[in-house]
Amino acid sequence: MAYSDKVIDHYQNPKNVGTLDKASKSVGTGLVGAPECGDVMRLQIEVDDETGVIRDAKFKTFGCGSAIASSSLATEWLKGKTVDQALAIDNMAIVEELNLPPVKIHCSVLAEDAIKAAINDYRVKNGMEQIKFEESIVH
Amino acid sequence: MLKLPVYLDNNATTPCDPRVVEAMIPYFTENFGNAASRNHPFGWAAEEAVDYAREQVAKLIGADPKEIIFTSGATEGDNLAIKGVYEMYASKGNHIITATTEHKAVLDTCKHIEKLGGEVTYLQVKRDGLIDLAELEAAIKPTTILISIMYGNNEIGVVQPVREISAIAKRHGVLFFTDGVQAVGKIPVDVIKDGIDLMAFTAHKMYGPKGIGALYVRRKNPRVKVTAQMDGGGHERGMRSGTLNVPGIVGFGKAAELARLEMDQDAKRLSGLRDKLESELLKLEEAYVNGNREHRLPHVTNISFKHVEGEGLLMGFNKNIALSSGSACTSASLEPSYVLKALGLGDDLAHSSLRFGLGRFTTEEQIDYTIEQVSKTVLKLREMSPLWEMYKEGIDLNSIEWAAH
């Protein structure tokens, strides 16, 4: 299967690979996927407590090129958005942007799940309630 | 000079040797006759060529030419052997023994046999990929008619103890079939010494053309018969009807002859290159060879690079290096390699594996390049792997509750 140029570009030059201090109150961490399934994504956001704007985002991903590209793209999109805006990021937007084939849609779902998990982690740390999300597509 | 791209997927298929192509060409245009046309020179020429190729193929495995049944490939050979024995020996029993690491052409044929009312025992393999001979013997029942165990494995290259298996089969009056696809032409295979009753193999894994293979069917001690699965003109002693693929058969014959003459030198050179590749890649942390390293085909190695996903790894260099991975992502099934899982590997290690299959045209420069590219990509991907980071921090990955998805 051939990859789209955008997937290849993110794979070769991933944006925002790294680790934020997960102990910090302003950092939310989402760890999704499982080694058995062949993909694990860890996505972190650092939120400005005053404005609710995501100042920084980092990821590390174990997975195929599409999984790496999906998480790399997600971190790019997260930076500068408010937490509420970030919640609106839909996996199909990632699919469209990266031109993912049907068998790779689960990579984008995983990235959306990682965003939500990171936001919930941030909310819990800051005394807010977890947001209950509907089950994402089974993959 | 480094020649790119590098082809290290020779277990999937091999290129045709130019000497094979050269031998085939006249049989497309000048000598195009039907080998079954008995009354004109076109037919005679084709028949003569087929007879000669049949001798070349038989000689490679120490068989009599009459024991060679040409097929379209090893999938057909596997089907013909298993279904053909099941039908032919129905009065003797309906039980077949095979192993979980067999090729799908064997496993799916066995599943078909089960649907027909037959009984199949699937032996587990040991951690190193070899079957347990005591378990094999214990699985034999009065109704057992066939043992089907492959010679060399396509994913990990492990070579089964064929002589011991055939001795057990003989002791119990059971036929022994082996899928010889990966072994024939690569290591010495001798149907007499190895005690093989039936064996499927194919040309395109030994530098011959695709679409032509053979089933060896023993004619003496015991005389083995299979029920045809393709009815028609009664070609191939009634066991496989269909006009013979004369150019393919000629190419197969030439490939078999070259394999026989060059096997020793090819095996020696390739095992040297394979060992170099393997020892250099094992210098990476947390890299493991899958399967037994002693009883193994000379040109194959299968390595898992922990905490790096196979398809992601391939993407780092697959423009220039052709390899295959046990990762689910490279197949449509989304399941990692069932062969690696049968060895007891966790799904994570199965997802992290690469299969290297060297071949006659692999050069040392290409191996050096592969070592460099694979090592570089493993290191790069580990830098962005959360699992690697956790492993380095001493976190037990099994202690984490992963969200199954």
Coordinates of C-alpha atoms in Angstrom, one line a residue:
Chain A
M1 CA 0.0 0.0 0.0
A2 CA 1.4 3.4 -0.9
Y3 CA 1.4 6.1 1.7
S4 CA 0.3 9.7 0.9
D5 CA 3.0 12.3 0.7
K6 CA 1.7 13.9 3.9
V7 CA 2.0 10.7 5.9
I8 CA 5.5 10.2 4.6
D9 CA 6.4 13.8 5.5
H10 CA 5.1 13.5 9.1
Y11 CA 6.9 10.1 9.4
Q12 CA 10.2 11.5 8.2
N13 CA 9.9 14.8 10.0
P14 CA 7.6 14.2 12.9
K15 CA 6.5 17.4 14.7
N16 CA 6.6 17.7 18.5
V17 CA 8.1 14.4 19.5
G18 CA 8.9 14.4 23.1
T19 CA 7.8 14.3 26.7
L20 CA 6.2 16.9 29.0
D21 CA 6.3 16.7 32.8
K22 CA 3.4 14.5 33.5
A23 CA 3.5 15.5 37.2
S24 CA 2.8 19.2 36.4
K25 CA -0.7 20.4 37.0
S26 CA -0.9 22.2 33.7
V27 CA 0.0 19.0 31.7
G28 CA -2.6 16.5 30.6
T29 CA -1.4 13.1 29.4
G30 CA -3.4 10.6 27.3
L31 CA -2.0 7.1 26.7
V32 CA -4.2 5.0 24.4
G33 CA -3.9 1.8 22.4
A34 CA -2.1 -1.4 23.4
P35 CA 1.1 -3.1 22.5
E36 CA -0.8 -6.2 21.5
C37 CA -2.7 -4.2 18.9
G38 CA 0.4 -2.9 17.4
D39 CA -0.1 0.8 18.3
V40 CA 0.3 2.9 21.4
M41 CA 0.0 6.7 21.4
R42 CA 1.0 9.0 24.2
L43 CA -0.2 12.6 23.7
Q44 CA 0.5 15.4 26.1
I45 CA -0.9 18.9 26.3
E46 CA 0.4 21.8 28.4
V47 CA -2.4 24.3 29.1
D48 CA -2.2 27.9 30.1
D49 CA -4.3 28.0 33.3
E50 CA -5.4 31.5 32.8
T51 CA -6.6 31.4 29.2
G52 CA -7.3 27.7 28.7
V53 CA -5.1 27.8 25.6
I54 CA -2.9 24.8 24.8
R55 CA 0.6 26.2 24.9
D56 CA 2.5 23.0 23.9
A57 CA 1.8 19.5 22.8
K58 CA 4.1 16.5 22.5
F59 CA 3.7 12.9 21.4
K60 CA 5.4 9.6 21.3
T61 CA 3.9 6.7 19.3
F62 CA 4.6 3.1 18.8
G63 CA 2.9 2.1 15.6
C64 CA 2.8 2.2 11.8
G65 CA 3.6 5.3 9.7
S66 CA 0.0 6.3 9.7
A67 CA -0.2 6.2 13.5
I68 CA 2.9 8.3 13.8
A69 CA 1.6 10.8 11.2
S70 CA -1.8 11.0 12.9
S71 CA -0.3 11.8 16.3
S72 CA 2.2 14.2 14.8
L73 CA -0.6 16.1 13.0
A74 CA -2.8 16.1 16.1
T75 CA -0.1 17.8 18.2
E76 CA 0.3 20.5 15.5
W77 CA -3.4 21.1 15.5
L78 CA -3.6 21.3 19.3
K79 CA -1.1 24.0 19.8
G80 CA -2.8 27.4 20.1
K81 CA -6.3 25.9 20.5
T82 CA -8.3 26.3 23.6
V83 CA -9.2 23.0 25.4
D84 CA -12.8 23.4 24.2
Q85 CA -11.7 23.9 20.6
A86 CA -9.5 20.8 20.9
L87 CA -12.4 18.7 22.0
A88 CA -14.0 19.4 18.6
I89 CA -11.1 17.8 16.6
D90 CA -12.7 14.9 14.8
N91 CA -10.8 11.8 13.6
M92 CA -12.3 12.2 10.1
A93 CA -10.5 15.5 9.7
I94 CA -7.3 13.7 10.3
V95 CA -8.3 11.0 7.8
E96 CA -9.0 13.7 5.2
E97 CA -5.8 15.7 5.9
L98 CA -3.6 12.7 5.7
N99 CA -5.5 10.9 3.0
L100 CA -5.6 7.7 5.1
P101 CA -7.0 4.5 3.5
P102 CA -9.9 2.7 5.2
V103 CA -7.6 0.2 6.9
K104 CA -5.8 3.0 8.6
I105 CA -8.8 4.9 9.9
H106 CA -8.2 3.3 13.3
C107 CA -5.0 5.3 13.6
S108 CA -7.0 8.6 13.4
V109 CA -9.5 7.3 15.9
L110 CA -6.6 6.5 18.2
A111 CA -5.3 10.1 17.8
E112 CA -8.8 11.5 18.7
D113 CA -9.0 9.2 21.7
A114 CA -5.5 10.4 22.8
I115 CA -6.6 14.0 22.6
K116 CA -9.7 13.3 24.7
A117 CA -7.7 11.3 27.2
A118 CA -5.2 14.1 27.6
I119 CA -7.9 16.7 28.1
N120 CA -9.6 14.5 30.7
D121 CA -6.4 14.0 32.6
Y122 CA -5.9 17.7 32.6
R123 CA -9.4 18.3 33.9
V124 CA -9.2 15.7 36.7
K125 CA -5.9 17.2 37.8
N126 CA -7.5 20.6 38.0
G127 CA -10.6 19.6 39.9
M128 CA -12.9 19.4 37.0
E129 CA -15.1 16.5 36.1
Q130 CA -14.2 14.0 33.4
I131 CA -16.1 14.4 30.2
K132 CA -17.9 11.2 29.2
F133 CA -17.3 10.5 25.6
E134 CA -19.4 8.2 23.5
E135 CA -17.7 5.0 22.5
S136 CA -15.5 5.6 19.5
I137 CA -15.8 3.4 16.5
V138 CA -14.7 -0.2 17.3
H139 CA -11.4 -0.8 15.6
Chain B
M1 CA 28.8 -0.8 -6.3
L2 CA 25.6 -0.7 -4.2
K3 CA 22.6 -1.7 -6.3
L4 CA 19.3 -0.3 -5.1
P5 CA 16.6 -1.2 -4.3
V6 CA 17.7 -4.2 -2.2
Y7 CA 15.5 -7.3 -2.4
L8 CA 15.4 -9.2 0.8
D9 CA 12.0 -10.9 0.4
N10 CA 13.2 -14.0 -1.3
N11 CA 10.9 -16.2 0.9
A12 CA 8.0 -14.5 -0.9
T13 CA 9.4 -15.1 -4.3
T14 CA 12.8 -15.0 -6.2
P15 CA 13.7 -13.3 -9.4
C16 CA 14.1 -15.6 -12.4
D17 CA 17.7 -16.5 -13.1
P18 CA 18.5 -15.1 -16.6
R19 CA 19.8 -18.6 -17.5
V20 CA 16.3 -19.9 -16.7
V21 CA 14.6 -17.3 -18.9
E22 CA 16.9 -18.1 -21.7
A23 CA 16.0 -21.8 -21.6
M24 CA 12.3 -21.0 -21.6
I25 CA 12.1 -18.6 -24.5
P26 CA 12.1 -21.1 -27.5
Y27 CA 9.1 -22.9 -25.8
F28 CA 6.9 -19.9 -26.2
T29 CA 7.4 -19.3 -29.9
E30 CA 9.1 -22.1 -31.9
N31 CA 8.4 -25.1 -29.8
F32 CA 5.0 -24.2 -28.7
G33 CA 3.4 -27.6 -29.1
N34 CA 1.2 -29.4 -26.7
A35 CA 3.1 -32.1 -24.9
A36 CA 0.1 -34.4 -25.3
S37 CA 0.1 -34.2 -29.1
R38 CA 1.6 -37.5 -29.9
N39 CA 1.5 -37.5 -33.7
H40 CA 3.5 -34.5 -34.9
P41 CA 6.9 -32.9 -34.4
F42 CA 5.5 -29.9 -32.4
G43 CA 4.1 -32.3 -29.8
W44 CA 7.3 -34.4 -29.8
A45 CA 9.5 -31.5 -29.2
A46 CA 7.3 -30.3 -26.3
E47 CA 7.1 -33.8 -24.8
E48 CA 10.9 -34.2 -25.0
A49 CA 11.5 -30.9 -23.3
V50 CA 9.0 -31.9 -20.5
D51 CA 10.7 -35.3 -20.1
Y52 CA 14.1 -33.7 -19.8
A53 CA 12.8 -31.1 -17.2
R54 CA 11.1 -33.8 -15.3
E55 CA 14.5 -35.5 -15.0
Q56 CA 16.2 -32.3 -13.9
V57 CA 13.5 -31.7 -11.2
A58 CA 13.6 -35.3 -10.0
K59 CA 17.4 -35.3 -9.7
L60 CA 17.3 -32.3 -7.4
I61 CA 15.4 -34.2 -4.8
G62 CA 16.7 -37.7 -5.5
A63 CA 13.5 -39.0 -7.0
D64 CA 12.6 -41.0 -10.1
P65 CA 11.2 -38.8 -12.9
K66 CA 8.0 -40.8 -12.9
E67 CA 7.4 -39.6 -9.3
I68 CA 7.1 -35.9 -10.3
I69 CA 3.6 -34.5 -10.9
F70 CA 3.7 -31.0 -12.3
T71 CA 1.2 -28.6 -10.7
S72 CA 0.6 -24.9 -10.9
G73 CA 2.6 -24.3 -7.7
A74 CA 2.9 -25.4 -4.2
T75 CA -0.5 -24.3 -3.1
E76 CA -2.0 -26.7 -5.6
G77 CA 0.6 -29.3 -4.5
D78 CA -0.4 -28.9 -0.9
N79 CA -4.1 -29.2 -1.8
L80 CA -3.5 -32.2 -4.1
A81 CA -1.4 -34.1 -1.5
I82 CA -3.7 -33.6 1.5
K83 CA -7.1 -33.8 -0.2
G84 CA -5.9 -36.5 -2.6
V85 CA -4.6 -38.7 0.3
Y86 CA -7.7 -38.0 2.3
E87 CA -9.9 -39.3 -0.5
M88 CA -7.7 -42.1 -1.7
Y89 CA -7.1 -43.6 1.8
A90 CA -10.6 -43.0 3.2
S91 CA -11.1 -46.7 3.9
K92 CA -8.0 -46.7 6.1
G93 CA -8.9 -43.7 8.3
N94 CA -9.7 -40.0 8.3
H95 CA -7.1 -38.5 10.7
I96 CA -4.4 -36.1 9.7
I97 CA -1.6 -34.6 11.9
T98 CA -0.1 -31.2 11.1
A99 CA 1.4 -28.2 13.0
T100 CA 0.2 -24.7 13.8
T101 CA 3.2 -23.1 12.0
E102 CA 2.4 -24.6 8.6
H103 CA 1.7 -22.5 5.6
K104 CA -1.9 -21.4 5.1
A105 CA -2.1 -23.6 2.0
V106 CA -1.8 -26.6 4.4
L107 CA -3.8 -25.2 7.3
D108 CA -6.7 -24.1 5.2
T109 CA -6.7 -27.3 3.3
C110 CA -6.8 -29.1 6.7
K111 CA -9.8 -26.9 7.7
H112 CA -11.5 -28.0 4.5
I113 CA -10.9 -31.6 5.4
E114 CA -12.5 -31.0 8.8
K115 CA -15.6 -29.7 7.1
L116 CA -15.7 -32.8 5.1
G117 CA -15.8 -34.8 8.3
G118 CA -12.1 -35.6 8.7
E119 CA -10.2 -35.1 11.9
V120 CA -7.1 -33.0 12.2
T121 CA -4.6 -32.6 15.0
Y122 CA -2.7 -29.3 15.0
L123 CA 0.6 -29.8 16.9
Q124 CA 1.9 -26.9 18.9
V125 CA 5.6 -26.1 18.3
K126 CA 8.2 -25.5 20.9
R127 CA 9.5 -22.0 21.7
D128 CA 12.2 -22.5 19.0
G129 CA 9.6 -23.4 16.3
L130 CA 10.5 -27.1 16.2
I131 CA 7.8 -29.7 16.7
D132 CA 8.0 -32.2 19.7
L133 CA 8.6 -35.6 18.2
A134 CA 7.2 -37.4 21.3
E135 CA 4.0 -35.3 20.9
L136 CA 3.8 -36.2 17.2
E137 CA 4.1 -39.9 18.0
A138 CA 1.5 -39.7 20.8
A139 CA -0.9 -38.0 18.4
I140 CA -1.0 -41.0 16.0
K141 CA -4.1 -43.1 16.2
P142 CA -5.4 -46.2 14.4
T143 CA -7.3 -43.8 12.0
T144 CA -4.3 -41.6 11.2
I145 CA -3.5 -41.6 7.5
L146 CA -1.2 -38.7 7.0
I147 CA 1.4 -36.5 8.8
S148 CA 1.9 -33.1 7.1
I149 CA 4.9 -31.2 8.5
M150 CA 6.7 -28.6 6.4
Y151 CA 10.5 -28.9 5.7
G152 CA 11.6 -25.3 6.3
N153 CA 9.4 -22.5 7.6
N154 CA 8.7 -19.6 5.4
E155 CA 8.7 -17.0 8.2
I156 CA 11.4 -18.1 10.5
G157 CA 13.4 -20.5 8.3
V158 CA 13.3 -23.2 11.0
V159 CA 14.0 -26.7 9.5
Q160 CA 12.0 -29.5 11.1
P161 CA 13.6 -32.9 11.9
V162 CA 12.3 -34.5 8.7
R163 CA 14.1 -37.8 9.0
E164 CA 12.9 -38.4 12.6
I165 CA 9.4 -37.5 11.5
S166 CA 9.4 -39.9 8.6
A167 CA 10.8 -42.7 10.8
I168 CA 7.9 -42.2 13.1
A169 CA 5.5 -42.2 10.2
K170 CA 6.9 -45.4 8.8
R171 CA 6.8 -47.1 12.2
H172 CA 3.1 -46.5 12.4
G173 CA 2.3 -47.1 8.7
V174 CA 1.3 -43.5 8.2
L175 CA 2.1 -41.5 5.1
F176 CA 4.4 -38.4 5.4
F177 CA 3.8 -35.3 3.3
T178 CA 6.1 -32.3 3.6
D179 CA 5.7 -28.8 2.1
G180 CA 9.2 -28.4 0.8
V181 CA 8.7 -25.0 -0.8
Q182 CA 11.4 -23.1 1.2
A183 CA 13.9 -25.9 1.5
V184 CA 14.1 -27.5 -1.9
G185 CA 16.9 -26.0 -3.9
K186 CA 18.3 -24.3 -0.8
I187 CA 19.5 -27.2 1.3
P188 CA 20.0 -30.9 0.3
V189 CA 16.6 -32.6 0.2
D190 CA 16.6 -36.3 -0.7
V191 CA 13.3 -38.0 -0.7
I192 CA 14.9 -41.5 -0.2
K193 CA 17.2 -40.5 2.7
D194 CA 14.6 -38.2 4.2
G195 CA 11.9 -40.9 3.9
I196 CA 9.4 -38.5 2.3
D197 CA 6.2 -40.0 0.7
L198 CA 4.8 -36.8 -0.8
M199 CA 6.4 -33.3 -1.2
A200 CA 5.1 -30.1 -2.7
F201 CA 7.5 -27.5 -4.0
T202 CA 7.6 -24.7 -6.6
A203 CA 9.8 -23.1 -9.1
H204 CA 9.5 -19.4 -8.2
K205 CA 11.2 -19.9 -4.8
M206 CA 14.3 -21.2 -6.5
Y207 CA 14.9 -18.6 -9.3
G208 CA 12.4 -20.2 -11.7
P209 CA 9.1 -18.8 -13.1
K210 CA 5.9 -18.4 -11.2
G211 CA 2.9 -20.7 -12.0
I212 CA 4.7 -24.0 -12.1
G213 CA 5.4 -26.4 -9.2
A214 CA 5.5 -30.1 -8.5
L215 CA 4.2 -32.7 -6.2
Y216 CA 6.5 -35.6 -5.5
V217 CA 4.5 -38.8 -5.1
R218 CA 6.4 -41.9 -4.1
R219 CA 6.1 -45.0 -6.3
K220 CA 7.9 -47.6 -4.3
N221 CA 8.0 -48.6 -0.6
P222 CA 5.2 -47.7 -0.4
R223 CA 3.5 -47.0 -3.7
V224 CA 1.5 -43.8 -2.9
K225 CA -1.6 -42.6 -4.8
V226 CA -3.6 -39.5 -4.6
T227 CA -7.1 -38.9 -5.9
A228 CA -7.0 -36.2 -8.6
Q229 CA -8.5 -32.9 -7.7
M230 CA -8.6 -31.7 -11.3
D231 CA -10.4 -33.9 -13.7
G232 CA -9.9 -34.0 -17.4
G233 CA -7.5 -35.5 -19.9
G234 CA -5.7 -37.7 -17.5
H235 CA -2.3 -35.9 -17.7
E236 CA 0.4 -36.6 -15.1
R237 CA -0.5 -40.3 -14.7
G238 CA -4.1 -39.3 -14.1
M239 CA -3.3 -37.3 -10.9
R240 CA -3.4 -33.9 -12.4
S241 CA -5.2 -33.2 -15.7
G242 CA -4.6 -30.0 -17.7
T243 CA -2.3 -29.1 -20.6
L244 CA 1.2 -29.0 -19.4
N245 CA 2.8 -25.5 -19.0
V246 CA 5.7 -26.4 -21.2
P247 CA 7.8 -23.2 -21.0
G248 CA 7.2 -23.1 -17.2
I249 CA 8.3 -26.7 -16.9
V250 CA 11.4 -26.1 -18.9
G251 CA 12.2 -23.1 -16.7
F252 CA 11.5 -25.2 -13.6
G253 CA 13.9 -27.9 -14.9
K254 CA 16.7 -25.4 -15.6
A255 CA 16.2 -23.7 -12.2
A256 CA 16.3 -27.1 -10.5
E257 CA 19.5 -28.0 -12.3
L258 CA 21.2 -24.7 -11.3
A259 CA 20.0 -25.1 -7.7
R260 CA 21.5 -28.6 -7.6
L261 CA 24.9 -27.4 -9.0
E262 CA 25.1 -24.2 -7.1
M263 CA 23.4 -25.0 -3.8
D264 CA 26.6 -25.5 -1.8
Q265 CA 28.3 -22.3 -2.9
D266 CA 25.1 -20.3 -2.6
A267 CA 24.3 -21.6 0.8
K268 CA 27.8 -21.0 2.1
R269 CA 27.9 -17.4 0.8
L270 CA 24.3 -16.6 1.9
S271 CA 24.7 -18.0 5.4
G272 CA 27.9 -15.9 5.8
L273 CA 26.0 -12.8 4.8
R274 CA 23.0 -13.7 6.9
D275 CA 25.2 -14.2 9.9
K276 CA 26.8 -10.9 9.4
L277 CA 23.5 -9.2 9.1
E278 CA 22.2 -10.9 12.2
S279 CA 25.2 -10.3 14.4
E280 CA 25.3 -6.6 13.5
L281 CA 21.6 -6.1 14.1
L282 CA 21.7 -8.0 17.4
K283 CA 24.1 -5.3 18.6
L284 CA 21.0 -3.2 19.0
E285 CA 19.5 -3.4 22.4
E286 CA 16.5 -5.6 22.9
A287 CA 16.8 -7.4 19.5
Y288 CA 15.9 -11.1 19.3
V289 CA 16.1 -13.8 16.7
N290 CA 12.9 -15.7 16.4
G291 CA 13.2 -19.5 16.0
N292 CA 15.9 -22.1 16.3
R293 CA 19.2 -20.7 15.0
E294 CA 20.9 -24.1 14.5
H295 CA 18.2 -25.9 12.5
R296 CA 17.5 -23.2 10.0
L297 CA 17.7 -22.4 6.3
P298 CA 20.9 -20.7 5.4
H299 CA 19.4 -17.5 3.9
V300 CA 16.8 -16.6 6.4
T301 CA 16.6 -14.7 9.7
N302 CA 13.7 -13.2 11.6
I303 CA 14.4 -10.6 14.2
S304 CA 12.2 -8.7 16.6
F305 CA 13.2 -5.2 17.6
K306 CA 11.3 -4.6 20.9
H307 CA 9.2 -1.5 21.3
V308 CA 9.3 -0.7 17.6
E309 CA 6.4 -1.6 15.3
G310 CA 7.3 -3.6 12.2
E311 CA 5.4 -1.6 9.6
G312 CA 6.5 1.7 11.0
L313 CA 10.0 0.3 10.8
L314 CA 9.7 -0.8 7.2
M315 CA 8.5 2.6 6.3
G316 CA 11.9 4.0 7.2
F317 CA 13.6 2.3 4.3
N318 CA 11.1 0.5 2.1
K319 CA 11.7 2.7 -0.8
N320 CA 15.2 1.1 -1.0
I321 CA 14.9 -2.2 0.9
A322 CA 12.2 -4.8 0.2
L323 CA 11.5 -6.8 3.4
S324 CA 8.5 -8.2 5.1
S325 CA 7.2 -7.9 8.6
G326 CA 5.2 -10.1 11.0
S327 CA 3.3 -7.0 11.9
A328 CA -0.4 -7.1 11.5
C329 CA -0.3 -3.7 9.7
T330 CA 1.4 -5.2 6.6
S331 CA -1.5 -7.6 6.1
A332 CA -5.2 -7.1 5.6
S333 CA -6.0 -9.2 8.6
L334 CA -4.9 -6.9 11.4
E335 CA -3.6 -10.0 13.2
P336 CA 0.2 -10.3 13.7
S337 CA 2.0 -13.4 12.4
Y338 CA 0.4 -16.6 13.6
V339 CA 3.7 -18.3 13.2
L340 CA 5.5 -16.0 15.6
K341 CA 2.5 -16.2 18.0
A342 CA 2.8 -20.0 17.8
L343 CA 6.4 -19.7 19.2
G344 CA 4.9 -18.1 22.3
L345 CA 5.9 -14.6 21.3
G346 CA 3.7 -11.9 22.8
D347 CA 1.7 -9.9 20.2
D348 CA 4.0 -6.9 20.9
L349 CA 7.1 -8.9 19.8
A350 CA 5.3 -10.4 16.9
H351 CA 4.3 -6.8 15.8
S352 CA 8.0 -5.9 16.1
S353 CA 9.5 -8.4 13.7
L354 CA 11.2 -8.3 10.4
R355 CA 11.9 -11.2 8.1
F356 CA 15.1 -11.1 6.1
G357 CA 15.2 -13.5 3.1
L358 CA 18.5 -13.4 1.2
G359 CA 19.0 -14.7 -2.3
R360 CA 21.3 -15.7 -5.0
F361 CA 21.6 -12.1 -6.2
T362 CA 22.1 -10.4 -2.8
T363 CA 25.5 -8.7 -2.4
E364 CA 27.6 -7.9 0.6
E365 CA 27.2 -4.1 -0.2
Q366 CA 23.5 -4.6 0.0
I367 CA 23.7 -6.3 3.4
D368 CA 26.0 -3.5 4.7
Y369 CA 23.5 -1.0 3.5
T370 CA 20.6 -2.9 5.2
I371 CA 22.4 -3.1 8.5
E372 CA 23.0 0.6 8.4
Q373 CA 19.4 1.5 7.4
V374 CA 17.7 -0.8 9.8
S375 CA 19.8 0.1 12.7
K376 CA 19.3 3.8 12.1
T377 CA 15.5 3.5 11.8
V378 CA 15.2 1.3 14.9
L379 CA 17.1 4.0 16.9
K380 CA 15.0 6.8 15.4
L381 CA 11.7 5.1 16.1
R382 CA 12.7 4.1 19.6
E383 CA 13.3 7.8 20.3
M384 CA 9.6 8.3 19.5
S385 CA 8.2 5.2 21.1
P386 CA 6.4 5.6 24.4
L387 CA 7.0 1.9 25.1
W388 CA 10.8 2.4 24.8
E389 CA 10.7 5.4 27.1
M390 CA 8.7 3.4 29.7
Y391 CA 11.1 0.4 29.3
K392 CA 14.1 2.7 29.9
E393 CA 12.4 4.2 33.0
G394 CA 12.1 0.6 34.3
I395 CA 8.3 0.5 34.1
D396 CA 6.9 -3.0 33.6
L397 CA 4.7 -2.7 30.5
N398 CA 2.7 -5.7 31.7
S399 CA 1.7 -3.7 34.8
I400 CA -0.2 -1.1 32.7
E401 CA -3.8 -1.6 32.0
W402 CA -4.0 -1.1 28.3
A403 CA -7.3 0.0 26.8
A404 CA -8.0 -2.9 24.4
H405 CA -9.4 -1.6 21.2

